[in-house]
């Protein structure tokens, strides 16, 4: 099922974001945020490419859950974009705000995926009646 593939891929990408943030922090390389932005852009592009490919994904994309996932990605990206490199470095050295955000994003995607599937199956059952 394409929706499951998509969600698993997003979660893998989010895990990579998390690992990348830990790597940057451990090696004092926090000023390089381009790769992280690239990963998040990639996930957003993947959302739209799946939307165009598959009817069942189109149903998923009509759910609130889809927009919650997309909104989560945009929130994380905005957070990264608004920080200057020095501020980003300071942020990672003093607390785990961004790591928490990435972790919450991962959790939210999993939750919203389950919600979306429920909505899709419920709609299909109603149509079949």
C-alpha positions as a Python dict, from the first residue, in 0.01 Angstrom:
ca = {
    (1, 'X'): (0, 0, 0),
    (2, 'X'): (147, 333, -106),
    (3, 'X'): (27, 523, 201),
    (4, 'X'): (213, 286, 433),
    (5, 'X'): (527, 315, 218),
    (6, 'X'): (500, 691, 230),
    (7, 'X'): (457, 711, 606),
    (8, 'X'): (742, 467, 670),
    (9, 'X'): (964, 670, 441),
    (10, 'X'): (872, 993, 621),
    (11, 'X'): (947, 836, 958),
    (12, 'X'): (1283, 713, 827),
    (13, 'X'): (1362, 1063, 706),
    (14, 'X'): (1262, 1212, 1041),
    (15, 'X'): (1486, 960, 1216),
    (16, 'X'): (1766, 1072, 989),
    (17, 'X'): (1695, 1437, 1084),
    (18, 'X'): (1716, 1342, 1448),
    (19, 'X'): (2044, 1152, 1400),
    (20, 'X'): (2184, 1438, 1196),
    (21, 'X'): (2099, 1690, 1469),
    (22, 'X'): (2269, 1473, 1732),
    (23, 'X'): (2574, 1439, 1506),
    (24, 'X'): (2592, 1815, 1450),
    (25, 'X'): (2561, 1885, 1819),
    (26, 'X'): (2820, 1626, 1920),
    (27, 'X'): (3074, 1760, 1671),
    (28, 'X'): (3005, 2133, 1716),
    (29, 'X'): (2900, 2161, 1349),
    (30, 'X'): (2562, 2311, 1422),
    (31, 'X'): (2605, 2609, 1190),
    (32, 'X'): (2537, 2387, 887),
    (33, 'X'): (2159, 2372, 863),
    (34, 'X'): (2130, 2333, 484),
    (35, 'X'): (2125, 1953, 486),
    (36, 'X'): (1846, 1944, 743),
    (37, 'X'): (1640, 2188, 536),
    (38, 'X'): (1703, 1971, 232),
    (39, 'X'): (1570, 1663, 414),
    (40, 'X'): (1256, 1847, 522),
    (41, 'X'): (1202, 1983, 167),
    (42, 'X'): (1241, 1629, 39),
    (43, 'X'): (970, 1502, 274),
    (44, 'X'): (734, 1782, 168),
    (45, 'X'): (798, 1705, -200),
    (46, 'X'): (731, 1341, -132),
    (47, 'X'): (393, 1429, 18),
    (48, 'X'): (290, 1593, -308),
    (49, 'X'): (441, 1328, -537),
    (50, 'X'): (242, 1055, -360),
    (51, 'X'): (-69, 1269, -377),
    (52, 'X'): (-40, 1277, -756),
    (53, 'X'): (38, 903, -791),
    (54, 'X'): (-226, 710, -606),
    (55, 'X'): (-603, 728, -556),
    (56, 'X'): (-587, 592, -200),
    (57, 'X'): (-319, 846, -120),
    (58, 'X'): (-546, 1115, -265),
    (59, 'X'): (-804, 1006, -8),
    (60, 'X'): (-538, 1029, 262),
    (61, 'X'): (-446, 1377, 140),
    (62, 'X'): (-804, 1494, 192),
    (63, 'X'): (-788, 1416, 563),
    (64, 'X'): (-698, 1659, 836),
    (65, 'X'): (-416, 1423, 930),
    (66, 'X'): (-238, 1488, 600),
    (67, 'X'): (-244, 1862, 663),
    (68, 'X'): (-128, 1810, 1021),
    (69, 'X'): (173, 1616, 891),
    (70, 'X'): (247, 1883, 632),
    (71, 'X'): (199, 2156, 892),
    (72, 'X'): (440, 1980, 1127),
    (73, 'X'): (707, 1971, 859),
    (74, 'X'): (655, 2338, 777),
    (75, 'X'): (677, 2427, 1148),
    (76, 'X'): (1010, 2248, 1186),
    (77, 'X'): (1143, 2404, 866),
    (78, 'X'): (1033, 2752, 976),
    (79, 'X'): (1202, 2701, 1311),
    (80, 'X'): (1529, 2616, 1135),
    (81, 'X'): (1495, 2898, 881),
    (82, 'X'): (1437, 3167, 1143),
    (83, 'X'): (1749, 3086, 1342),
    (84, 'X'): (2076, 3247, 1247),
    (85, 'X'): (2370, 3009, 1248),
    (86, 'X'): (2508, 3144, 1578),
    (87, 'X'): (2165, 3119, 1740),
    (88, 'X'): (2123, 2766, 1609),
    (89, 'X'): (2456, 2669, 1761),
    (90, 'X'): (2366, 2828, 2095),
    (91, 'X'): (2026, 2659, 2092),
    (92, 'X'): (2171, 2312, 2047),
    (93, 'X'): (2441, 2362, 2305),
    (94, 'X'): (2199, 2482, 2573),
    (95, 'X'): (1886, 2271, 2528),
    (96, 'X'): (1702, 2010, 2325),
    (97, 'X'): (1428, 2227, 2175),
    (98, 'X'): (1488, 2125, 1818),
    (99, 'X'): (1542, 1760, 1902),
    (100, 'X'): (1217, 1765, 2095),
    (101, 'X'): (1046, 1922, 1797),
    (102, 'X'): (1177, 1651, 1566),
    (103, 'X'): (1072, 1381, 1814),
    (104, 'X'): (726, 1533, 1846),
    (105, 'X'): (701, 1553, 1468),
    (106, 'X'): (777, 1183, 1441),
    (107, 'X'): (513, 1103, 1702),
    (108, 'X'): (258, 1331, 1538),
    (109, 'X'): (311, 1170, 1196),
    (110, 'X'): (251, 823, 1343),
    (111, 'X'): (-61, 938, 1526),
    (112, 'X'): (-200, 1125, 1228),
    (113, 'X'): (-135, 833, 998),
    (114, 'X'): (-351, 611, 1220),
    (115, 'X'): (-621, 878, 1234),
    (116, 'X'): (-613, 919, 857),
    (117, 'X'): (-650, 545, 795),
    (118, 'X'): (-950, 537, 1030),
    (119, 'X'): (-1107, 826, 838),
    (120, 'X'): (-1044, 659, 502),
    (121, 'X'): (-1190, 322, 607),
    (122, 'X'): (-1487, 491, 771),
    (123, 'X'): (-1560, 688, 452),
    (124, 'X'): (-1527, 372, 238),
    (125, 'X'): (-1770, 183, 464),
    (126, 'X'): (-2023, 465, 442),
    (127, 'X'): (-1995, 476, 63),
    (128, 'X'): (-2039, 96, 38),
    (129, 'X'): (-2363, 106, 240),
}
